[in-house]
Coordinates of C-alpha atoms and ligand atoms in Angstrom, one line a residue:
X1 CA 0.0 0.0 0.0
X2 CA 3.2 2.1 0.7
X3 CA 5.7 1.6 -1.7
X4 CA 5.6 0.3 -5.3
X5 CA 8.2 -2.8 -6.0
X6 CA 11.3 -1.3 -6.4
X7 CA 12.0 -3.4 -9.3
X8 CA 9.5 -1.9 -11.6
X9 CA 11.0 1.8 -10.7
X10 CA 13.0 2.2 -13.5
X11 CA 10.9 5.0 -15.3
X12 CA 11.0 9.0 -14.9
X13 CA 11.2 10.0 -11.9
X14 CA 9.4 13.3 -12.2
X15 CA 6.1 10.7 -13.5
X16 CA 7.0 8.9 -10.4
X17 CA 7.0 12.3 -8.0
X18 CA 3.9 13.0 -9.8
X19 CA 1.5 9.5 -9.1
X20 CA 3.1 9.6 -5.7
X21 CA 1.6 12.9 -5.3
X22 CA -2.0 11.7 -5.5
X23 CA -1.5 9.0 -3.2
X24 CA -0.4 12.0 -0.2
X25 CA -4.3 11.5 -0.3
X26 CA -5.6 7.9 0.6
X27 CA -8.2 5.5 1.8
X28 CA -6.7 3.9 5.2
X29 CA -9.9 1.8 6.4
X30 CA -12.4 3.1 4.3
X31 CA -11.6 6.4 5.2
X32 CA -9.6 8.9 2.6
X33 CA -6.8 10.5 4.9
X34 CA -4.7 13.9 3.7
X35 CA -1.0 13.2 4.6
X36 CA -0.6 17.0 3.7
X37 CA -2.6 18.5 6.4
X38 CA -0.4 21.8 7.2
X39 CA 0.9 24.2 4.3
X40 CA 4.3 23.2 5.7
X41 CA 3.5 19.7 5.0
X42 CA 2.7 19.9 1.6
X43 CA 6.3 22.2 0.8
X44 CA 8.4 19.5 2.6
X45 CA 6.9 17.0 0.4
X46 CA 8.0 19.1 -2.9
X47 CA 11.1 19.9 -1.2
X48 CA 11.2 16.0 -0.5
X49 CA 10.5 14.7 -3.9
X50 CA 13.3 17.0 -5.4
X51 CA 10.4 19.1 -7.2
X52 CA 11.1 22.5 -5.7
X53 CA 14.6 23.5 -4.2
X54 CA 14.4 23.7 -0.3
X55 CA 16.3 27.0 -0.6
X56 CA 14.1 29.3 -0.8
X57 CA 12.5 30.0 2.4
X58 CA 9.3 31.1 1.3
X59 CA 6.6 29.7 3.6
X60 CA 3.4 28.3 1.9
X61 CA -0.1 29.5 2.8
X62 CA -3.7 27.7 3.8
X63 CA -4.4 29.2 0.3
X64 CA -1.5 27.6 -0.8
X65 CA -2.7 24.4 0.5
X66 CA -6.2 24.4 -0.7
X67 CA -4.4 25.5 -4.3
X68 CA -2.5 22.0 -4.3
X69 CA -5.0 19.9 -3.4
X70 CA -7.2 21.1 -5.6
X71 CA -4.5 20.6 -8.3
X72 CA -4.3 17.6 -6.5
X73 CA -8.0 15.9 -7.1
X74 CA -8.1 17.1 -10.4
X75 CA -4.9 15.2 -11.7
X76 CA -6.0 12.3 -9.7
X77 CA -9.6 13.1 -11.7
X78 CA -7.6 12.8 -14.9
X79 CA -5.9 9.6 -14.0
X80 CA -9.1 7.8 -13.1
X81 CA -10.9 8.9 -16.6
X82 CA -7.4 7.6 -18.4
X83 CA -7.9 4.3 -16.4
X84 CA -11.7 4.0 -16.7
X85 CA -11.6 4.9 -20.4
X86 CA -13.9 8.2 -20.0
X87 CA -13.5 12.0 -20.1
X88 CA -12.4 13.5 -17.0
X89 CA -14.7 16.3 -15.8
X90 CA -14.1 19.7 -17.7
X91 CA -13.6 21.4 -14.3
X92 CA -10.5 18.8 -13.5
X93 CA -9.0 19.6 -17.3
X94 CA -9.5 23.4 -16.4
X95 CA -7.8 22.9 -13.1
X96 CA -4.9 21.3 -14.8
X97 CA -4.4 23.4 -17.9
X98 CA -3.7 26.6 -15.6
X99 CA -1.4 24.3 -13.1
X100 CA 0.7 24.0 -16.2
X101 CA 0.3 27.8 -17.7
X102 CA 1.2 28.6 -14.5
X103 CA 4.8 26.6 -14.5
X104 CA 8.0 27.1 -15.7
X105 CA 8.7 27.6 -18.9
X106 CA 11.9 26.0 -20.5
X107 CA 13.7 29.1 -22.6
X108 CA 16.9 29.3 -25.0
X109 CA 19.8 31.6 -23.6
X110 CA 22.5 32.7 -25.1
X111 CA 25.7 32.7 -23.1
X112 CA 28.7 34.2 -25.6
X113 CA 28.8 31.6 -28.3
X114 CA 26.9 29.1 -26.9
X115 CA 23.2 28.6 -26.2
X116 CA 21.4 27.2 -23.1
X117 CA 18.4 25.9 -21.8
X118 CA 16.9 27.7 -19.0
X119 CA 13.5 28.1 -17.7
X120 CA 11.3 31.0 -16.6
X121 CA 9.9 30.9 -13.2
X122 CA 6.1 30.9 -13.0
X123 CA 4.0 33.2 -10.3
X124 CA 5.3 31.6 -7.7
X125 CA 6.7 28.7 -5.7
X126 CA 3.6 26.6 -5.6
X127 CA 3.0 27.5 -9.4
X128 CA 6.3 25.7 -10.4
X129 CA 6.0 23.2 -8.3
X130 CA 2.2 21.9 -9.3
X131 CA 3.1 22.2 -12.8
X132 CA 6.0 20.7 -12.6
X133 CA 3.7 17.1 -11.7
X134 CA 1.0 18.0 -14.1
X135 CA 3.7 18.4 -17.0
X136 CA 4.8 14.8 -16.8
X137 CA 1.0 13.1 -16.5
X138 CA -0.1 15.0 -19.3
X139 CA 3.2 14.5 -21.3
X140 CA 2.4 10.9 -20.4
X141 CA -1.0 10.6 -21.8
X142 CA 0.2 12.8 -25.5
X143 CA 3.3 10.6 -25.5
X144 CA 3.7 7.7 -23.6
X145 CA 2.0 5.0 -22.2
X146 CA -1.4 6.0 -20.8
X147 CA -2.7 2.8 -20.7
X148 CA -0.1 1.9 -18.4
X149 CA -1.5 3.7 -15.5
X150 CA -3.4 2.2 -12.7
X151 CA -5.3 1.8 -9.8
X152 CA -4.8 -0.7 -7.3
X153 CA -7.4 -3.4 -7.7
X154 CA -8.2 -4.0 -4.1
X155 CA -10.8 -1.6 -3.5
X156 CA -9.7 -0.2 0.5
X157 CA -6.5 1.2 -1.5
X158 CA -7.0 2.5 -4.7
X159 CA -3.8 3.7 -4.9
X160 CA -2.2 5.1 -8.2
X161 CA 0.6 3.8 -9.6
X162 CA 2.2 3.6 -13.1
X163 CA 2.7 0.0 -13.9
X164 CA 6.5 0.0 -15.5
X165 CA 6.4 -3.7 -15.6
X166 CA 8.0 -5.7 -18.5
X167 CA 4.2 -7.2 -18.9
X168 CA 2.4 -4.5 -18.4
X169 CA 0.0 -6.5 -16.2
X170 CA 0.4 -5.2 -12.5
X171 CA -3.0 -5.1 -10.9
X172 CA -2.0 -4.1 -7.1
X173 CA 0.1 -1.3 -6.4
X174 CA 2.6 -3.7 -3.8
X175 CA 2.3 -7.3 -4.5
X176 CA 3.8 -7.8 -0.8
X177 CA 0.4 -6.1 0.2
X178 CA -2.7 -5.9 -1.6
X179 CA -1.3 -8.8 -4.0
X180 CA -0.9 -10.7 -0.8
X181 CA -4.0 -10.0 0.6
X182 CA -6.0 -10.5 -2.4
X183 CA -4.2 -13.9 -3.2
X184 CA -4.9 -14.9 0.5
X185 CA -8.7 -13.8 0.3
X186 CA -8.9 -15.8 -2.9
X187 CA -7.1 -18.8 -1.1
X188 CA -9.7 -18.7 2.1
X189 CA -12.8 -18.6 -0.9
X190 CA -11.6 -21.3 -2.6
X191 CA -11.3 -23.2 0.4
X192 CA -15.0 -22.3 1.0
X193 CA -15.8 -24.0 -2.6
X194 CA -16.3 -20.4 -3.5
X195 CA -15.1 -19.5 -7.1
X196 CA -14.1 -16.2 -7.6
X197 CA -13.7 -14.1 -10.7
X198 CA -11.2 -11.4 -10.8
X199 CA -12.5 -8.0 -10.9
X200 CA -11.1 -6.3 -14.6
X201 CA -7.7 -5.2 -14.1
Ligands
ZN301 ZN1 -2.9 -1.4 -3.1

């Protein structure tokens, strides 16, 4: 329920940052919990995940707070459409197109004879950071593998995850967890002289 197997980690790390991002928000016993209850929280966690430099001591607001969970439910809003094969609401994609206008902008600059590329700070601190996870699910779904993200099939987690697995057949987000659990439940059934059908991945 935690942590993904390591072994399937080998994609981008800023897609990574960015599905572990929707998970700061999870069902624990039915109940949805918000690991980022304090403005402070949710900046440690950029700071954390390497998406925003711990520098800069600009503290983060309750409007800065409500901003990134917002951002927060409408990525996670996108995700679940991509999964369930359906349009996320327009309200989510409106959320999300102004995380990313709001972002840093990669720029050419010229330094003598050479050229570089920089970047152009957004509005502010949370402005980069949001759209600096919205960039890489949306590059994801124009140019990757959409179909290759996922929700954990047993339904008291429901965590995200991206499945980077050679098969491309990961149902649980930890296989030392809900895989367990799910293959122990099945076990217990069967033992009943219950068949059960797998739910669809
Ligand atoms: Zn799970």
């Amino acid at each position: 329920m935690k942590s993904a197997d390591e072994s399937t980690h080998a994609h981008d790390l800023a897609l990574d940052a960015a599905v572990e991002f929707l998970n700061t928000k999870e069902l624990e016993f039915g109940h949805l919990v918000d690991h980022l209850h304090e403005p402070g929280d949710a900046r440690s966690w950029f700071v954390e995940q390497g998406v925003i430099h711990g520098t800069d001591r600009a503290g983060w607001n309750q409007r800065d707070l409500e901003r990134v969970r917002k951002v927060r439910d409408a990525l996670r809003e996108v995700l679940d459409a991509v999964v369930e094969d359906r349009a996320p609401s327009a309200a989510a994609v409106d959320l999300v197109n102004r995380a990313l206008a709001d972002g840093r902008v990669p720029r050419l600059e010229l330094q003598g004879s050479d050229v570089a590329v920089g970047h152009r700070h957004g509005t502010n601190e949370v402005g980069d950071a949001l759209a600096a996870l919205a960039g890489p699910i949306v590059t994801e779904i124009a140019t990757g593998r959409p179909d290759r993200f996922r929700t954990c099939a047993n339904d008291t987690c429901r965590w995200s995850f991206y499945d980077a697995s050679p098969t491309g057949r990961r149902r649980w987000c930890d296989m030392r967890t809900c895989g367990n659990r799910a293959k122990a439940a099945r076990h217990r059934e069967r033992a009943k002289g219950i068949e059960i059908i797998d739910p669809v991945p």
